[in-house]
Short mmCIF file of N, CA and C in Angstrom, two decimals:
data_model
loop_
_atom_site.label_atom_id
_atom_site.label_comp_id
_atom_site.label_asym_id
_atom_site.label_seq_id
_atom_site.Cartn_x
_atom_site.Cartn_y
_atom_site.Cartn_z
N UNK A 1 0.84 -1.18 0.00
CA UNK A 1 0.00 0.00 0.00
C UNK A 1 0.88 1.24 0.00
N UNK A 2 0.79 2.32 -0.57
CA UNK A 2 0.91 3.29 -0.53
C UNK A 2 0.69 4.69 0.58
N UNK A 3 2.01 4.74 1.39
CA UNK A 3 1.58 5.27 2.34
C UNK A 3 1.83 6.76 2.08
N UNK A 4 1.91 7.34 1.01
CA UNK A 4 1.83 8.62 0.73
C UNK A 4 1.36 9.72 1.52
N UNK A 5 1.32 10.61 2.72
CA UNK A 5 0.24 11.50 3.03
C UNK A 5 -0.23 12.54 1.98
N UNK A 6 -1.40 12.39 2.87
CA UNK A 6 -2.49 13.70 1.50
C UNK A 6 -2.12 15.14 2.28
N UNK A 7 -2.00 16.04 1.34
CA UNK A 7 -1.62 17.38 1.12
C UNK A 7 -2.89 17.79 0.66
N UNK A 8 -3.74 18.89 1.03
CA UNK A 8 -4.88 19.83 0.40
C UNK A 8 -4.76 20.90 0.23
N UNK A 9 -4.66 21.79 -1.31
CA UNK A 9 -4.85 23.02 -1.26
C UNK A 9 -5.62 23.44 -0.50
N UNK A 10 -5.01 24.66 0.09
CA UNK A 10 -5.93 25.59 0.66
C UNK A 10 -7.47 25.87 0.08
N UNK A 11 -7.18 26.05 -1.12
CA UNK A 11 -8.99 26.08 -1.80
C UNK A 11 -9.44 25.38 -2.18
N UNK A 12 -8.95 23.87 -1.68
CA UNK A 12 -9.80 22.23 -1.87
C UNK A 12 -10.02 21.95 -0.80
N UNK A 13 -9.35 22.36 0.36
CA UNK A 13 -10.30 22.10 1.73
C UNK A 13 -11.54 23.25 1.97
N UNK A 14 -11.47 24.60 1.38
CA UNK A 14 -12.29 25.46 1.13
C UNK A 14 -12.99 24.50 0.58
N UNK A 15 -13.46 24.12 -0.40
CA UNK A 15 -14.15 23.20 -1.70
C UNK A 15 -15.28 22.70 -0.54
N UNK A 16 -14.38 21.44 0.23
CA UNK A 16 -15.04 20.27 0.95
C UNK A 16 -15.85 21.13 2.39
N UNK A 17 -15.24 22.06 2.80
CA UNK A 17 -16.04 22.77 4.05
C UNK A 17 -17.75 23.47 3.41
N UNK A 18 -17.42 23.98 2.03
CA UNK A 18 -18.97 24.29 1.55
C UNK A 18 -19.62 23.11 0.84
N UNK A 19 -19.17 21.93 0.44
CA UNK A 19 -19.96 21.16 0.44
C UNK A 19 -20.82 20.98 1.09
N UNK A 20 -19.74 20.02 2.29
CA UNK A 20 -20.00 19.99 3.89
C UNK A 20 -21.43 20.66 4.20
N UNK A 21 -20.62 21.90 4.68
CA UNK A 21 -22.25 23.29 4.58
C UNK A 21 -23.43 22.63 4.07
N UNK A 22 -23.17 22.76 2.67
CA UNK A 22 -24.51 22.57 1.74
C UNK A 22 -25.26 21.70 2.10
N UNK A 23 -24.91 20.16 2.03
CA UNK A 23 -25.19 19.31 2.42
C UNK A 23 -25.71 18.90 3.66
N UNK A 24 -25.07 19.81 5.21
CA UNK A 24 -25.83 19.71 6.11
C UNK A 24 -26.82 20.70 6.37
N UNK A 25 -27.08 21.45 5.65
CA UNK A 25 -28.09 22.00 5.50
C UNK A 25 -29.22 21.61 5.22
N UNK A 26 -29.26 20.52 4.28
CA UNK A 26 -30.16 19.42 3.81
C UNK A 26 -30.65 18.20 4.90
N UNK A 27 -29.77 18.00 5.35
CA UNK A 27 -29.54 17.06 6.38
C UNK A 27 -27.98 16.86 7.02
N UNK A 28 -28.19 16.26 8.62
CA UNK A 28 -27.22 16.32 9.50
C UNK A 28 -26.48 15.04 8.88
N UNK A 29 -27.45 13.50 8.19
CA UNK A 29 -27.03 12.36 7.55
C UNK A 29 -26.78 13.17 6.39
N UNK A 30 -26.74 13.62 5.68
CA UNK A 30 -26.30 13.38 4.00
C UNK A 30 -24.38 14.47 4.24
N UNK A 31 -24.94 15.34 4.84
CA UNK A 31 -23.21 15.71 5.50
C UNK A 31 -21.95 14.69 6.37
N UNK A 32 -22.98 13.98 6.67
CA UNK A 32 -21.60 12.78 7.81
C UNK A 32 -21.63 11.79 6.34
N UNK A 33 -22.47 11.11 5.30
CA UNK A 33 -21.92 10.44 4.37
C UNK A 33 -20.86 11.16 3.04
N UNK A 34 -21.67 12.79 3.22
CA UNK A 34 -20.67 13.04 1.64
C UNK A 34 -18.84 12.92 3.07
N UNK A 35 -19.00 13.21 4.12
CA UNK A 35 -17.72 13.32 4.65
C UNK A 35 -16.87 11.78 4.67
N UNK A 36 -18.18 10.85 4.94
CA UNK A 36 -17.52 9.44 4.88
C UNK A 36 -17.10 8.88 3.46
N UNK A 37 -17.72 9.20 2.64
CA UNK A 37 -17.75 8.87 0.92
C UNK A 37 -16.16 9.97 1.01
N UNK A 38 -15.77 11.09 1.84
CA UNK A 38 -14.62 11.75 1.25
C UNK A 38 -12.73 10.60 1.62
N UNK A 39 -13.94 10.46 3.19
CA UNK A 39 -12.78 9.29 3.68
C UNK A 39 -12.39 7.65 2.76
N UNK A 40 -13.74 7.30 2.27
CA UNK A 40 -13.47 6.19 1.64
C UNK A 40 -12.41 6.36 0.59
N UNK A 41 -13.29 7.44 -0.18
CA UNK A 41 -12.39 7.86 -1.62
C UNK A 41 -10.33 8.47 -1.10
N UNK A 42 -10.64 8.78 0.17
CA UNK A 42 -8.72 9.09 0.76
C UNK A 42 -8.27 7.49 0.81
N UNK A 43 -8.88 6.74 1.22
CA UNK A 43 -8.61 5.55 1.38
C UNK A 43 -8.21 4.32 -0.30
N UNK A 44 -9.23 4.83 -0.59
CA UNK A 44 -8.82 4.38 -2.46
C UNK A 44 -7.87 4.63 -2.83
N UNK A 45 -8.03 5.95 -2.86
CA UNK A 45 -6.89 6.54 -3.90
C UNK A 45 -5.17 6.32 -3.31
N UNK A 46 -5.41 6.13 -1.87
CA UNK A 46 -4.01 5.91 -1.32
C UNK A 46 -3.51 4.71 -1.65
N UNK A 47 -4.13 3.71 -1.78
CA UNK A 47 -4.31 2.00 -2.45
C UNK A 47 -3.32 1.99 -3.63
N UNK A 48 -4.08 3.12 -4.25
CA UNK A 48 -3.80 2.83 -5.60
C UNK A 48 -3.95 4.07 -6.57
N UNK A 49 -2.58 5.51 -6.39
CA UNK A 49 -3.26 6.56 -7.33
C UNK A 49 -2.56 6.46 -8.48
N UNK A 50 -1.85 5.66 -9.14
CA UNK A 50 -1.87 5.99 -10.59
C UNK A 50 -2.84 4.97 -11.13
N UNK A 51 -3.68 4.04 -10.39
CA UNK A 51 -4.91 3.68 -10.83
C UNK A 51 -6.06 4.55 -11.75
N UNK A 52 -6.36 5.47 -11.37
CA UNK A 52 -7.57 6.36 -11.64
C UNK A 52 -7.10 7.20 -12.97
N UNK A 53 -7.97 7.56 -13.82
CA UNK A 53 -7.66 8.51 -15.00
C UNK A 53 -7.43 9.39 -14.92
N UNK A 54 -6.09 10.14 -15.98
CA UNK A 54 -5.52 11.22 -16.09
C UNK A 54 -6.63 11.66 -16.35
N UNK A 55 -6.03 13.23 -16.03
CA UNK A 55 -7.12 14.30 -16.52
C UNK A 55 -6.68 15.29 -17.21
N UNK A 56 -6.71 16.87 -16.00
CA UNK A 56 -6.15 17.61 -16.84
C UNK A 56 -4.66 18.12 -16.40
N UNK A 57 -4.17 18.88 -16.77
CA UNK A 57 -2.77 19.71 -16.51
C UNK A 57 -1.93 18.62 -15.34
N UNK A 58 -1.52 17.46 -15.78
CA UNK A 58 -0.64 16.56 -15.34
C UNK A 58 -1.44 15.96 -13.69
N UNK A 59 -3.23 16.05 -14.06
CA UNK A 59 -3.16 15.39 -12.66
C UNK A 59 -4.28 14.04 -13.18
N UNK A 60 -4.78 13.71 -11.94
CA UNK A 60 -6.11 12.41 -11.98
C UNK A 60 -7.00 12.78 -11.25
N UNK A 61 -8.00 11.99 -11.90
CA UNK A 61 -9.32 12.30 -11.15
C UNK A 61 -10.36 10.83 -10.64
N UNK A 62 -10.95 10.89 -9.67
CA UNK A 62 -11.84 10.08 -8.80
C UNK A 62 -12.51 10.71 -8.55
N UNK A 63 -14.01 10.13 -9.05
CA UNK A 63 -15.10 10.20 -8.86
C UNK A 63 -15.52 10.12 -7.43
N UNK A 64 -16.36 10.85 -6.99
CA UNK A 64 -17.17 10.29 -5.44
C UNK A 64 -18.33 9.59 -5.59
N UNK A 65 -18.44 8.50 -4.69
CA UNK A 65 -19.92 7.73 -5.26
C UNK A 65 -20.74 8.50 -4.56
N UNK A 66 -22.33 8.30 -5.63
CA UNK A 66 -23.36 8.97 -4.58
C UNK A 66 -23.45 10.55 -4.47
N UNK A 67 -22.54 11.09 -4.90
CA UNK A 67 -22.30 13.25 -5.32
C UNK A 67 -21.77 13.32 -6.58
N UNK A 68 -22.53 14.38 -6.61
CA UNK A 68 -21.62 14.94 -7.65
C UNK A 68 -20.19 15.70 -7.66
N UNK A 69 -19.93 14.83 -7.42
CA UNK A 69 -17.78 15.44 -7.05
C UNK A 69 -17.14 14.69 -7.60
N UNK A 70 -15.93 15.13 -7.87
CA UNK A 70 -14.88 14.26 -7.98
C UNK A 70 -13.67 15.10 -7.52
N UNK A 71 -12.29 14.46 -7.11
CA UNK A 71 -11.17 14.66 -6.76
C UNK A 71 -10.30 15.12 -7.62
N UNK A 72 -9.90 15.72 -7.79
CA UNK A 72 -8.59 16.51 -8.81
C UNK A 72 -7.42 15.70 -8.23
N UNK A 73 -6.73 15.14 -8.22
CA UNK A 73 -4.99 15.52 -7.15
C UNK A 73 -4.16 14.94 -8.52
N UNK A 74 -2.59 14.74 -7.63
CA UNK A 74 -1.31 14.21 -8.72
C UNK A 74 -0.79 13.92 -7.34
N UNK A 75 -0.13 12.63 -7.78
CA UNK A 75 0.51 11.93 -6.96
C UNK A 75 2.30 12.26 -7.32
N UNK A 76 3.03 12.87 -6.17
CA UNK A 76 4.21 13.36 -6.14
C UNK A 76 4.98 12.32 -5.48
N UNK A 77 6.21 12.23 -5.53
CA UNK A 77 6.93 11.14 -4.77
C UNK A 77 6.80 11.02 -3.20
N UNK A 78 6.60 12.47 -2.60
CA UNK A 78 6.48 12.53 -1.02
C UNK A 78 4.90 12.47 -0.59
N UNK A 79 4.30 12.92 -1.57
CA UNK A 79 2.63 12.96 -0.64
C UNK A 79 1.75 12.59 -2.35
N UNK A 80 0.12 12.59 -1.80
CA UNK A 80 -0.70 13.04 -2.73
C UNK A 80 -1.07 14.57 -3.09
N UNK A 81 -1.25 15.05 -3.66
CA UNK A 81 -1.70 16.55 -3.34
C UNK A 81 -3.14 16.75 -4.19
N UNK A 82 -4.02 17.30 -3.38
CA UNK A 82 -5.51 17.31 -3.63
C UNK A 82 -5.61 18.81 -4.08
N UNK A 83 -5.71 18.83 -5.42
CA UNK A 83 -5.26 19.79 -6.17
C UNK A 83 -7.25 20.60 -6.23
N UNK A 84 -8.40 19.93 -6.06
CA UNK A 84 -9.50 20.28 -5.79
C UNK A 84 -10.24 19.37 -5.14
N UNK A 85 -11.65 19.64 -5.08
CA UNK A 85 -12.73 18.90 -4.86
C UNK A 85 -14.04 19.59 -5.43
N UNK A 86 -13.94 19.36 -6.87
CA UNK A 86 -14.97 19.52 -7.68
C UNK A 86 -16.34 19.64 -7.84
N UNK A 87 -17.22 20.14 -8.19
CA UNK A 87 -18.40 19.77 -8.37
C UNK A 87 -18.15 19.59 -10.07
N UNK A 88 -19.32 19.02 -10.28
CA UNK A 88 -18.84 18.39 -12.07
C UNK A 88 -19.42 19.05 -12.69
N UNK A 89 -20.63 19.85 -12.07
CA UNK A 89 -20.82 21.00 -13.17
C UNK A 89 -19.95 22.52 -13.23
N UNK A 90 -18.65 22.16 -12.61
CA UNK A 90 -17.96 23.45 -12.26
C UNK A 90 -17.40 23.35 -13.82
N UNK A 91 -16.81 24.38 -13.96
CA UNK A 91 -15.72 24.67 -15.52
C UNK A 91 -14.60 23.98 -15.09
N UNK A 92 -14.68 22.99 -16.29
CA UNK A 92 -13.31 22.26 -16.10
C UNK A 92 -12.08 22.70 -16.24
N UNK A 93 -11.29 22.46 -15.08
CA UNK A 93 -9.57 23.30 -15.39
C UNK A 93 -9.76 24.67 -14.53
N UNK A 94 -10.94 24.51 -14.03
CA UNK A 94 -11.05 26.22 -13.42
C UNK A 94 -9.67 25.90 -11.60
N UNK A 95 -9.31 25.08 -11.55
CA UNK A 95 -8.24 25.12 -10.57
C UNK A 95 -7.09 25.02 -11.37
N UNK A 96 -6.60 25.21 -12.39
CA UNK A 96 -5.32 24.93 -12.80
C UNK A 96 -4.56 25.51 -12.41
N UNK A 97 -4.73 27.12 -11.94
CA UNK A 97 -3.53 27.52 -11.35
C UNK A 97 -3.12 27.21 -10.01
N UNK A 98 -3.54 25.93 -9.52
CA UNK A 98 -3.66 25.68 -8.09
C UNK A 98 -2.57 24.42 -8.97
N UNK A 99 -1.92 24.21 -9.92
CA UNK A 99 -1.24 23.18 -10.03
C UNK A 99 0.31 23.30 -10.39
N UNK A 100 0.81 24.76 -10.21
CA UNK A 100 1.65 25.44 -10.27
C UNK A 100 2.52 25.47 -8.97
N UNK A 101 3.56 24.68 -9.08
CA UNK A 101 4.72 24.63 -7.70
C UNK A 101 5.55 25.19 -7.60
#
């Protein structure tokens, strides 16, 4: 297994806190699953990230089951780095300059 730690842009943990929001707004359950569906998907992708499909500007993407999200990151030799946390009707590539080191 891949013990990589995950790294989050600053405006991909922004991303997941208004989900979060949104969602418990709806309900106190649909906020503790999109948070557990976030843990499963940390847990996947650590398994296995050059598994999942390239995307854009040198990174990959994972889907979330059950939301409409998916994960942006690129897997670097020292960590993962979670380059967003999408909604899929957002403009695609609208984080690219978050992929600039």
């Amino acid at each position: 297994m891949d013990e990589r730690p995950f790294w989050f842009h600053p405006d991909a943990s922004a991303e997941v806190l208004v989900a979060h929001d949104r969602y418990g707004e709806v309900t106190f359950k649909l906020a503790e699953r999109f948070q557990d569906e976030l843990e499963r998907s940390r847990q996947t992708i650590t398994r296995g990230p050059q598994v999942w499909p390239e995307y854009l500007y040198g990174t990959q993407r994972y889907l979330l089951k059950g939301f409409p999200y998916f994960i942006v990151y690129r897997a670097v030799p020292d960590r993962i780095e979670i380059i967003a946390v999408a909604h899929e009707r957002q403009r695609p590539g609208y984080w690219a300059d978050r992929t600039v080191s």
